[in-house]
Amino acid sequence: MSNYQFEVSAFNNLIAFIIGTCIGSFVNVIIHRFPLNESVFHPRSHCRNCKSIIPWYRNIPLLSWLMLRGKCSKCNSEISVIYPLTEFLFGILLMLNNYCQSANLITISPILQKIMSGLLLSILFSLALIDYIYLWVPKSIVNVGIITGLTYQTLFMITTTNIGSLLLASEHIIAAFLGYITFLLISKIGSYIFKKPSMGMGDAKIAALLGAWLGIKGLGLSVWLSFFVSGIIVGVGLILKLIKPGQLIPFGSFLSISGIMVWVLGDKLVVSLILLKPLDFFN
Ligand SMILES: [Zn+2]
């Protein structure tokens, strides 16, 4: 387990926020091009309406949208507020990453931990948004998350001489399989009972990803939180007639956001929040 102090300063937070808005900007590209089967790198950023290429100085995360007041400089068509909002949210998320003391990642260097943690947050954040917008979990993104998580843990298992690290790493690998198999079973049983697909394979893959990164306890907490929160939202939605019976729910978004919460806040704080005793955590 890592025992180091990452110094959180205003400067570190500013840097994390700026990097976060840049990643957010890239996440925007993924969100809008991936489902259309367009390349993430070509063509360069362009206006969705007039197709004119956006020069780099008009493509600065957050600032450009504010300076252009949300309009394309060529054709004056509106640029959705979703873009700067995604950049802003991700900036905040990466700033929170500075405070995250996740014991789930055994590491030799604080910088490596921040990078790995930032990668995980980028993946979960993109998955949450894409599943919410398109009801779809892109295989390539979730696979990157599973493979990096498992590779990282395996490398640690092979190289460590510390028995604690060895146990933690192997527990994460087991958790990945457990997560996948559990959701596979839920999906099969659901299809059998309801005679139609009730939970996608994408959800099983997100569960594997969460297992690899968060371990058994973190996975269990994230899954519990997802069912609990989605249950409340669907219940209220049905009562208010905002959701139709049988309507598909982006469960992958709930899983991803719960995973982000457990990762950033840590197992203990999430447990005390679930028990509605957040103050116990700080005492
Ligand atoms: Zn335009």
mmCIF file of C-alpha atoms and ligand atoms in Angstrom:
data_model
loop_
_atom_site.group_PDB
_atom_site.id
_atom_site.type_symbol
_atom_site.label_atom_id
_atom_site.label_comp_id
_atom_site.label_asym_id
_atom_site.label_seq_id
_atom_site.Cartn_x
_atom_site.Cartn_y
_atom_site.Cartn_z
ATOM 1 C CA MET A 1 0.000 0.000 0.000
ATOM 2 C CA SER A 2 1.260 3.470 -0.783
ATOM 3 C CA ASN A 3 2.426 5.588 2.110
ATOM 4 C CA TYR A 4 3.341 8.903 0.644
ATOM 5 C CA GLN A 5 2.031 12.413 0.861
ATOM 6 C CA PHE A 6 1.026 14.080 -2.376
ATOM 7 C CA GLU A 7 1.279 17.772 -1.718
ATOM 8 C CA VAL A 8 -1.973 19.467 -2.722
ATOM 9 C CA SER A 9 -1.346 23.105 -3.524
ATOM 10 C CA ALA A 10 -3.245 25.817 -5.413
ATOM 11 C CA PHE A 11 -0.672 25.415 -8.194
ATOM 12 C CA ASN A 12 -1.184 21.632 -8.423
ATOM 13 C CA ASN A 13 -4.918 22.155 -8.487
ATOM 14 C CA LEU A 14 -4.677 24.728 -11.276
ATOM 15 C CA ILE A 15 -2.478 22.416 -13.351
ATOM 16 C CA ALA A 16 -4.867 19.494 -12.746
ATOM 17 C CA PHE A 17 -7.844 21.685 -13.711
ATOM 18 C CA ILE A 18 -6.167 22.819 -16.957
ATOM 19 C CA ILE A 19 -5.138 19.257 -17.899
ATOM 20 C CA GLY A 20 -8.674 18.148 -16.960
ATOM 21 C CA THR A 21 -10.316 20.660 -19.319
ATOM 22 C CA CYS A 22 -8.002 19.445 -22.132
ATOM 23 C CA ILE A 23 -8.937 15.809 -21.488
ATOM 24 C CA GLY A 24 -12.579 16.913 -21.253
ATOM 25 C CA SER A 25 -12.184 18.475 -24.669
ATOM 26 C CA PHE A 26 -10.838 15.178 -26.026
ATOM 27 C CA VAL A 27 -13.697 13.313 -24.314
ATOM 28 C CA ASN A 28 -16.061 15.650 -26.223
ATOM 29 C CA VAL A 29 -14.474 14.540 -29.481
ATOM 30 C CA ILE A 30 -14.807 10.872 -28.497
ATOM 31 C CA ILE A 31 -18.433 11.331 -27.453
ATOM 32 C CA HIS A 32 -19.447 13.009 -30.683
ATOM 33 C CA ARG A 33 -17.386 11.028 -33.206
ATOM 34 C CA PHE A 34 -17.196 7.517 -31.818
ATOM 35 C CA PRO A 35 -20.838 6.562 -32.248
ATOM 36 C CA LEU A 36 -20.743 7.914 -35.822
ATOM 37 C CA ASN A 37 -17.733 5.693 -36.529
ATOM 38 C CA GLU A 38 -15.597 8.730 -37.330
ATOM 39 C CA SER A 39 -11.879 8.831 -36.546
ATOM 40 C CA VAL A 40 -11.023 10.618 -33.306
ATOM 41 C CA PHE A 41 -8.004 12.318 -34.928
ATOM 42 C CA HIS A 42 -9.117 13.132 -38.498
ATOM 43 C CA PRO A 43 -10.465 15.468 -39.700
ATOM 44 C CA ARG A 44 -9.393 18.182 -37.289
ATOM 45 C CA SER A 45 -11.967 19.871 -35.052
ATOM 46 C CA HIS A 46 -14.598 21.448 -37.222
ATOM 47 C CA CYS A 47 -17.955 23.192 -36.914
ATOM 48 C CA ARG A 48 -20.794 20.646 -37.084
ATOM 49 C CA ASN A 49 -22.842 23.098 -39.147
ATOM 50 C CA CYS A 50 -20.557 24.797 -41.716
ATOM 51 C CA LYS A 51 -17.742 22.186 -41.508
ATOM 52 C CA SER A 52 -15.073 24.914 -41.297
ATOM 53 C CA ILE A 53 -11.893 23.827 -39.477
ATOM 54 C CA ILE A 54 -11.520 25.410 -36.043
ATOM 55 C CA PRO A 55 -8.018 26.920 -35.618
ATOM 56 C CA TRP A 56 -6.147 25.950 -32.433
ATOM 57 C CA TYR A 57 -6.538 29.419 -30.882
ATOM 58 C CA ARG A 58 -10.331 29.063 -31.144
ATOM 59 C CA ASN A 59 -10.181 25.551 -29.746
ATOM 60 C CA ILE A 60 -8.918 26.290 -26.230
ATOM 61 C CA PRO A 61 -10.991 24.326 -23.723
ATOM 62 C CA LEU A 62 -13.587 26.395 -21.867
ATOM 63 C CA LEU A 63 -12.061 29.793 -22.814
ATOM 64 C CA SER A 64 -12.866 29.639 -26.538
ATOM 65 C CA TRP A 65 -16.514 28.823 -25.931
ATOM 66 C CA LEU A 66 -16.780 31.721 -23.474
ATOM 67 C CA MET A 67 -14.999 34.169 -25.801
ATOM 68 C CA LEU A 68 -17.099 33.139 -28.811
ATOM 69 C CA ARG A 69 -20.198 33.246 -26.580
ATOM 70 C CA GLY A 70 -21.148 29.760 -27.706
ATOM 71 C CA LYS A 71 -21.294 30.577 -31.440
ATOM 72 C CA CYS A 72 -19.226 29.424 -34.432
ATOM 73 C CA SER A 73 -16.983 32.300 -35.589
ATOM 74 C CA LYS A 74 -17.749 31.529 -39.264
ATOM 75 C CA CYS A 75 -21.448 30.686 -39.526
ATOM 76 C CA ASN A 76 -22.664 31.956 -36.151
ATOM 77 C CA SER A 77 -24.466 28.682 -35.440
ATOM 78 C CA GLU A 78 -24.783 27.754 -31.791
ATOM 79 C CA ILE A 79 -22.220 25.492 -30.140
ATOM 80 C CA SER A 80 -23.869 23.356 -27.477
ATOM 81 C CA VAL A 81 -23.196 24.220 -23.836
ATOM 82 C CA ILE A 82 -22.523 20.486 -23.370
ATOM 83 C CA TYR A 83 -18.971 21.036 -24.718
ATOM 84 C CA PRO A 84 -17.721 23.587 -22.141
ATOM 85 C CA LEU A 85 -19.729 21.832 -19.422
ATOM 86 C CA THR A 86 -17.929 18.532 -20.098
ATOM 87 C CA GLU A 87 -14.573 20.364 -20.047
ATOM 88 C CA PHE A 88 -15.421 22.153 -16.802
ATOM 89 C CA LEU A 89 -16.701 18.994 -15.076
ATOM 90 C CA PHE A 90 -13.627 17.071 -16.061
ATOM 91 C CA GLY A 91 -11.366 19.905 -14.871
ATOM 92 C CA ILE A 92 -13.055 19.693 -11.459
ATOM 93 C CA LEU A 93 -12.835 15.895 -11.452
ATOM 94 C CA LEU A 94 -9.097 15.923 -12.124
ATOM 95 C CA MET A 95 -8.666 18.535 -9.410
ATOM 96 C CA LEU A 96 -10.465 16.187 -6.993
ATOM 97 C CA ASN A 97 -8.064 13.497 -8.154
ATOM 98 C CA ASN A 98 -5.342 15.468 -6.300
ATOM 99 C CA TYR A 99 -7.133 14.786 -3.008
ATOM 100 C CA CYS A 100 -7.832 11.162 -3.832
ATOM 101 C CA GLN A 101 -5.823 8.830 -1.587
ATOM 102 C CA SER A 102 -7.011 5.629 -3.154
ATOM 103 C CA ALA A 103 -5.481 2.674 -1.363
ATOM 104 C CA ASN A 104 -6.629 0.596 -4.318
ATOM 105 C CA LEU A 105 -3.622 1.405 -6.416
ATOM 106 C CA ILE A 106 -0.308 0.081 -5.167
ATOM 107 C CA THR A 107 2.323 2.317 -6.625
ATOM 108 C CA ILE A 108 5.936 3.300 -6.463
ATOM 109 C CA SER A 109 5.542 6.920 -7.478
ATOM 110 C CA PRO A 110 2.929 9.590 -6.666
ATOM 111 C CA ILE A 111 3.054 10.950 -10.227
ATOM 112 C CA LEU A 112 2.411 7.489 -11.701
ATOM 113 C CA GLN A 113 -0.536 7.115 -9.348
ATOM 114 C CA LYS A 114 -2.008 10.460 -10.450
ATOM 115 C CA ILE A 115 -1.583 9.506 -14.118
ATOM 116 C CA MET A 116 -3.183 6.071 -13.680
ATOM 117 C CA SER A 117 -5.948 7.585 -11.607
ATOM 118 C CA GLY A 118 -6.544 10.297 -14.242
ATOM 119 C CA LEU A 119 -6.725 7.593 -16.930
ATOM 120 C CA LEU A 120 -9.322 5.628 -14.959
ATOM 121 C CA LEU A 121 -11.413 8.772 -14.331
ATOM 122 C CA SER A 122 -11.260 9.724 -18.054
ATOM 123 C CA ILE A 123 -12.448 6.255 -19.055
ATOM 124 C CA LEU A 124 -15.296 6.104 -16.508
ATOM 125 C CA PHE A 125 -16.375 9.668 -17.300
ATOM 126 C CA SER A 126 -16.539 8.961 -21.066
ATOM 127 C CA LEU A 127 -18.412 5.694 -20.476
ATOM 128 C CA ALA A 128 -20.950 7.449 -18.233
ATOM 129 C CA LEU A 129 -21.626 10.166 -20.813
ATOM 130 C CA ILE A 130 -21.721 7.883 -23.861
ATOM 131 C CA ASP A 131 -24.071 5.357 -22.225
ATOM 132 C CA TYR A 132 -26.303 8.215 -21.038
ATOM 133 C CA ILE A 133 -26.493 9.827 -24.489
ATOM 134 C CA TYR A 134 -26.492 6.712 -26.734
ATOM 135 C CA LEU A 135 -27.428 3.815 -24.372
ATOM 136 C CA TRP A 136 -24.252 2.179 -25.585
ATOM 137 C CA VAL A 137 -20.995 1.042 -23.975
ATOM 138 C CA PRO A 138 -18.161 1.262 -26.548
ATOM 139 C CA LYS A 139 -16.087 -1.926 -26.369
ATOM 140 C CA SER A 140 -12.784 -0.254 -27.209
ATOM 141 C CA ILE A 141 -12.994 2.246 -24.348
ATOM 142 C CA VAL A 142 -14.093 -0.267 -21.707
ATOM 143 C CA ASN A 143 -11.461 -2.766 -22.949
ATOM 144 C CA VAL A 144 -8.681 -0.197 -22.512
ATOM 145 C CA GLY A 145 -9.838 0.212 -18.908
ATOM 146 C CA ILE A 146 -9.923 -3.539 -18.209
ATOM 147 C CA ILE A 147 -6.594 -4.265 -19.910
ATOM 148 C CA THR A 148 -4.671 -1.393 -18.265
ATOM 149 C CA GLY A 149 -6.157 -2.271 -14.859
ATOM 150 C CA LEU A 150 -5.333 -5.980 -15.138
ATOM 151 C CA THR A 151 -1.876 -5.366 -16.639
ATOM 152 C CA TYR A 152 -1.023 -2.943 -13.853
ATOM 153 C CA GLN A 153 -2.100 -5.399 -11.158
ATOM 154 C CA THR A 154 -0.340 -8.337 -12.857
ATOM 155 C CA LEU A 155 2.930 -6.388 -13.167
ATOM 156 C CA PHE A 156 2.716 -5.672 -9.469
ATOM 157 C CA MET A 157 2.039 -9.305 -8.655
ATOM 158 C CA ILE A 158 5.054 -10.436 -10.650
ATOM 159 C CA THR A 159 7.493 -7.818 -9.383
ATOM 160 C CA THR A 160 6.538 -7.282 -5.739
ATOM 161 C CA THR A 161 8.220 -9.005 -2.822
ATOM 162 C CA ASN A 162 5.735 -7.516 -0.375
ATOM 163 C CA ILE A 163 3.068 -10.056 0.596
ATOM 164 C CA GLY A 164 0.469 -7.309 1.268
ATOM 165 C CA SER A 165 0.875 -5.872 -2.245
ATOM 166 C CA LEU A 166 0.747 -9.366 -3.723
ATOM 167 C CA LEU A 167 -2.539 -10.136 -1.967
ATOM 168 C CA LEU A 168 -4.052 -6.771 -2.931
ATOM 169 C CA ALA A 169 -3.095 -7.192 -6.596
ATOM 170 C CA SER A 170 -4.445 -10.745 -6.796
ATOM 171 C CA GLU A 171 -7.657 -9.675 -5.046
ATOM 172 C CA HIS A 172 -8.192 -7.062 -7.786
ATOM 173 C CA ILE A 173 -7.735 -9.647 -10.533
ATOM 174 C CA ILE A 174 -10.260 -11.961 -8.847
ATOM 175 C CA ALA A 175 -12.646 -8.993 -8.454
ATOM 176 C CA ALA A 176 -12.496 -8.323 -12.208
ATOM 177 C CA PHE A 177 -13.616 -11.898 -12.956
ATOM 178 C CA LEU A 178 -16.233 -11.820 -10.194
ATOM 179 C CA GLY A 179 -17.702 -8.570 -11.547
ATOM 180 C CA TYR A 180 -17.880 -9.911 -15.073
ATOM 181 C CA ILE A 181 -19.396 -13.275 -14.150
ATOM 182 C CA THR A 182 -21.956 -11.768 -11.741
ATOM 183 C CA PHE A 183 -23.301 -9.388 -14.392
ATOM 184 C CA LEU A 184 -23.234 -12.110 -17.009
ATOM 185 C CA LEU A 185 -25.440 -14.216 -14.709
ATOM 186 C CA ILE A 186 -27.771 -11.273 -13.973
ATOM 187 C CA SER A 187 -28.050 -10.698 -17.713
ATOM 188 C CA LYS A 188 -28.826 -14.381 -18.471
ATOM 189 C CA ILE A 189 -31.353 -14.691 -15.626
ATOM 190 C CA GLY A 190 -32.929 -11.359 -16.651
ATOM 191 C CA SER A 191 -33.275 -12.483 -20.273
ATOM 192 C CA TYR A 192 -34.795 -15.767 -19.102
ATOM 193 C CA ILE A 193 -37.365 -14.097 -16.813
ATOM 194 C CA PHE A 194 -38.289 -11.111 -18.972
ATOM 195 C CA LYS A 195 -37.796 -12.911 -22.315
ATOM 196 C CA LYS A 196 -35.746 -9.990 -23.623
ATOM 197 C CA PRO A 197 -32.239 -8.636 -22.976
ATOM 198 C CA SER A 198 -32.419 -6.787 -19.642
ATOM 199 C CA MET A 199 -28.792 -5.935 -19.042
ATOM 200 C CA GLY A 200 -26.138 -5.474 -21.689
ATOM 201 C CA MET A 201 -22.725 -7.097 -21.951
ATOM 202 C CA GLY A 202 -21.325 -3.585 -21.664
ATOM 203 C CA ASP A 203 -22.403 -3.495 -18.020
ATOM 204 C CA ALA A 204 -20.570 -6.795 -17.348
ATOM 205 C CA LYS A 205 -17.430 -5.274 -18.859
ATOM 206 C CA ILE A 206 -17.731 -2.118 -16.753
ATOM 207 C CA ALA A 207 -18.088 -4.360 -13.681
ATOM 208 C CA ALA A 208 -14.870 -6.175 -14.692
ATOM 209 C CA LEU A 209 -13.145 -2.812 -15.117
ATOM 210 C CA LEU A 210 -14.310 -1.660 -11.671
ATOM 211 C CA GLY A 211 -13.153 -4.948 -10.129
ATOM 212 C CA ALA A 212 -9.672 -4.621 -11.629
ATOM 213 C CA TRP A 213 -9.267 -1.083 -10.300
ATOM 214 C CA LEU A 214 -11.338 -1.019 -7.107
ATOM 215 C CA GLY A 215 -11.015 -4.548 -5.744
ATOM 216 C CA ILE A 216 -13.835 -6.678 -4.321
ATOM 217 C CA LYS A 217 -15.031 -4.185 -1.715
ATOM 218 C CA GLY A 218 -14.921 -1.210 -4.088
ATOM 219 C CA LEU A 219 -16.720 -3.220 -6.771
ATOM 220 C CA GLY A 220 -19.406 -4.320 -4.293
ATOM 221 C CA LEU A 221 -19.918 -0.749 -3.104
ATOM 222 C CA SER A 222 -20.145 0.637 -6.650
ATOM 223 C CA VAL A 223 -22.632 -2.031 -7.713
ATOM 224 C CA TRP A 224 -24.763 -1.509 -4.611
ATOM 225 C CA LEU A 225 -24.715 2.274 -5.116
ATOM 226 C CA SER A 226 -25.686 1.879 -8.805
ATOM 227 C CA PHE A 227 -28.697 -0.332 -8.046
ATOM 228 C CA PHE A 228 -29.758 1.887 -5.147
ATOM 229 C CA VAL A 229 -29.529 5.230 -6.994
ATOM 230 C CA SER A 230 -30.891 3.923 -10.320
ATOM 231 C CA GLY A 231 -33.762 2.258 -8.394
ATOM 232 C CA ILE A 232 -34.730 5.552 -6.771
ATOM 233 C CA ILE A 233 -34.424 7.507 -10.024
ATOM 234 C CA VAL A 234 -36.422 4.952 -12.032
ATOM 235 C CA GLY A 235 -39.071 4.761 -9.274
ATOM 236 C CA VAL A 236 -39.503 8.532 -9.131
ATOM 237 C CA GLY A 237 -39.355 8.726 -12.944
ATOM 238 C CA LEU A 238 -42.154 6.151 -13.275
ATOM 239 C CA ILE A 239 -44.340 7.940 -10.712
ATOM 240 C CA LEU A 240 -43.815 11.309 -12.429
ATOM 241 C CA LYS A 241 -44.309 9.569 -15.811
ATOM 242 C CA LEU A 242 -40.902 10.824 -17.016
ATOM 243 C CA ILE A 243 -39.888 7.211 -17.666
ATOM 244 C CA LYS A 244 -42.102 4.716 -19.507
ATOM 245 C CA PRO A 245 -42.405 1.145 -18.194
ATOM 246 C CA GLY A 246 -39.897 -1.055 -19.993
ATOM 247 C CA GLN A 247 -37.785 1.916 -21.101
ATOM 248 C CA LEU A 248 -34.047 1.179 -21.354
ATOM 249 C CA ILE A 249 -31.937 2.662 -18.558
ATOM 250 C CA PRO A 250 -28.271 3.620 -19.034
ATOM 251 C CA PHE A 251 -27.132 1.375 -16.179
ATOM 252 C CA GLY A 252 -23.530 1.705 -17.396
ATOM 253 C CA SER A 253 -23.692 5.414 -16.495
ATOM 254 C CA PHE A 254 -24.777 4.571 -12.942
ATOM 255 C CA LEU A 255 -21.974 1.998 -12.627
ATOM 256 C CA SER A 256 -19.357 4.392 -14.002
ATOM 257 C CA ILE A 257 -20.392 7.322 -11.804
ATOM 258 C CA SER A 258 -20.574 5.088 -8.711
ATOM 259 C CA GLY A 259 -17.091 3.828 -9.609
ATOM 260 C CA ILE A 260 -15.836 7.429 -9.824
ATOM 261 C CA MET A 261 -17.386 8.189 -6.427
ATOM 262 C CA VAL A 262 -15.816 5.155 -4.740
ATOM 263 C CA TRP A 263 -12.455 5.867 -6.354
ATOM 264 C CA VAL A 264 -12.364 9.571 -5.442
ATOM 265 C CA LEU A 265 -14.045 9.432 -2.014
ATOM 266 C CA GLY A 266 -12.650 6.058 -0.932
ATOM 267 C CA ASP A 267 -14.442 2.955 0.426
ATOM 268 C CA LYS A 268 -14.769 4.254 3.989
ATOM 269 C CA LEU A 269 -16.415 7.586 3.160
ATOM 270 C CA VAL A 270 -18.835 5.911 0.725
ATOM 271 C CA VAL A 271 -19.820 3.368 3.389
ATOM 272 C CA SER A 272 -20.482 6.140 5.927
ATOM 273 C CA LEU A 273 -22.499 8.069 3.321
ATOM 274 C CA ILE A 274 -24.567 4.946 2.583
ATOM 275 C CA LEU A 275 -25.188 4.522 6.314
ATOM 276 C CA LEU A 276 -26.096 8.243 6.369
ATOM 277 C CA LYS A 277 -23.359 8.875 8.929
ATOM 278 C CA PRO A 278 -20.824 10.966 7.011
ATOM 279 C CA LEU A 279 -19.696 12.735 10.202
ATOM 280 C CA ASP A 280 -18.447 9.460 11.711
ATOM 281 C CA PHE A 281 -15.855 9.370 8.982
ATOM 282 C CA PHE A 282 -14.303 12.672 10.011
ATOM 283 C CA ASN A 283 -14.398 12.047 13.755
HETATM 284 ZN ZN ZN B 1 -19.840 27.032 -38.356
#
